[in-house]
PDB file of C-alpha atoms in Angstrom:
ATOM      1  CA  UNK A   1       0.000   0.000   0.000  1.00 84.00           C
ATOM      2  CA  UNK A   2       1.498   3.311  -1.069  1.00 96.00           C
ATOM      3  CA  UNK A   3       1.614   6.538   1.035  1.00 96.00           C
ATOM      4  CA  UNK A   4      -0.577   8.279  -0.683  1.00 96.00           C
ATOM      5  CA  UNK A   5      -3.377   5.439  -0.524  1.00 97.00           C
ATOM      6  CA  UNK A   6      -2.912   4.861   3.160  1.00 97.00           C
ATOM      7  CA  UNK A   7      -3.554   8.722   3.485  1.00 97.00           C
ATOM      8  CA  UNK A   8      -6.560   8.988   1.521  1.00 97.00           C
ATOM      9  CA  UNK A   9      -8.066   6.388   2.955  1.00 97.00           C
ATOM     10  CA  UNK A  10      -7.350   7.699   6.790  1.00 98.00           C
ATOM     11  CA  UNK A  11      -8.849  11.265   5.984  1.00 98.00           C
ATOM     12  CA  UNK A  12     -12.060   9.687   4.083  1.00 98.00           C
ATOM     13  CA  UNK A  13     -12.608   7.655   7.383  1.00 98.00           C
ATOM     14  CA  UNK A  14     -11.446  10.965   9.458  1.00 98.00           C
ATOM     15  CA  UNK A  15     -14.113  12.959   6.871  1.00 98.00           C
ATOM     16  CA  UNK A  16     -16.846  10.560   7.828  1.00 97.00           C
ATOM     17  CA  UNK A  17     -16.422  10.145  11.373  1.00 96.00           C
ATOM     18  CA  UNK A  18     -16.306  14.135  11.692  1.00 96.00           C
ATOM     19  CA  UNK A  19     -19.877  14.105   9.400  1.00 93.00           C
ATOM     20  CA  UNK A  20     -21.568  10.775  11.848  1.00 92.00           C
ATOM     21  CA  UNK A  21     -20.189  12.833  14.781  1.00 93.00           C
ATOM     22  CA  UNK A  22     -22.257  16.057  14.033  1.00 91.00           C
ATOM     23  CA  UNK A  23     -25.387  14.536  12.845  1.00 84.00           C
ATOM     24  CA  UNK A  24     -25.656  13.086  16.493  1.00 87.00           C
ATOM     25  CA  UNK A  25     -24.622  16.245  18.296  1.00 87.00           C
ATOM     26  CA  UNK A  26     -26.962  18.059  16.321  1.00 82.00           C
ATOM     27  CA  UNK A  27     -30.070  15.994  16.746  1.00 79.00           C
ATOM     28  CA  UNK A  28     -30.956  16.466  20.191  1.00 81.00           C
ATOM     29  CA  UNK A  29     -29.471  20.005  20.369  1.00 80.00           C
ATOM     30  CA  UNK A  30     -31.960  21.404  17.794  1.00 76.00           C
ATOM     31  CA  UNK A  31     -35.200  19.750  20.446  1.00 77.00           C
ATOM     32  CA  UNK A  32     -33.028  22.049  23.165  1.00 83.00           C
ATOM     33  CA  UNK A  33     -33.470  25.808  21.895  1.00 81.00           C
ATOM     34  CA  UNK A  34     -35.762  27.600  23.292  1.00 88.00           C
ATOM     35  CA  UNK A  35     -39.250  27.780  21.802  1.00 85.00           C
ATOM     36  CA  UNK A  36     -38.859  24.878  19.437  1.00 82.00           C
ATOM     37  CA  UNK A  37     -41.751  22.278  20.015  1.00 85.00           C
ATOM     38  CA  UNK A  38     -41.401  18.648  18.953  1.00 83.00           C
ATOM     39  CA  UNK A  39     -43.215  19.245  15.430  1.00 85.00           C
ATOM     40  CA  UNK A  40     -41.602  22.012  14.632  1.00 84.00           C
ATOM     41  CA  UNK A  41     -37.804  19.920  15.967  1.00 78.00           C
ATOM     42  CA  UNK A  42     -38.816  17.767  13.431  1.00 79.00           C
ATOM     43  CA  UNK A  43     -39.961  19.857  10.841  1.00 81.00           C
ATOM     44  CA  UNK A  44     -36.648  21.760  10.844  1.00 76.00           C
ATOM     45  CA  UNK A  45     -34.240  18.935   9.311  1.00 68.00           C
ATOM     46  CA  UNK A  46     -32.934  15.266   9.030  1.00 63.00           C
ATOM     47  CA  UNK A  47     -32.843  13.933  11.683  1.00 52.00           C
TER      48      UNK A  47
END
């Protein structure tokens, strides 16, 4: 395996983990703000 392989392939897995990792932080923040009701939590995004 050459350099260059073994360093795409650890930022594409560094890429996704950042993208997984702020889908779930996101989720339940959105429910937290203030004056956002369950529909509307849902109604805003993904998620």
């Amino acid at each position: 395996m050459t350099a260059a392989l073994s360093v795409s392939i650890a930022v594409t897995f560094i890429w996704l983990g950042m993208v997984v990792a702020i889908s779930f932080l996101e989720a339940p923040l959105k429910f937290r703000a203030p004056g956002v009701t369950v529909p509307l939590g849902l109604g805003i995004g993904p998620g």
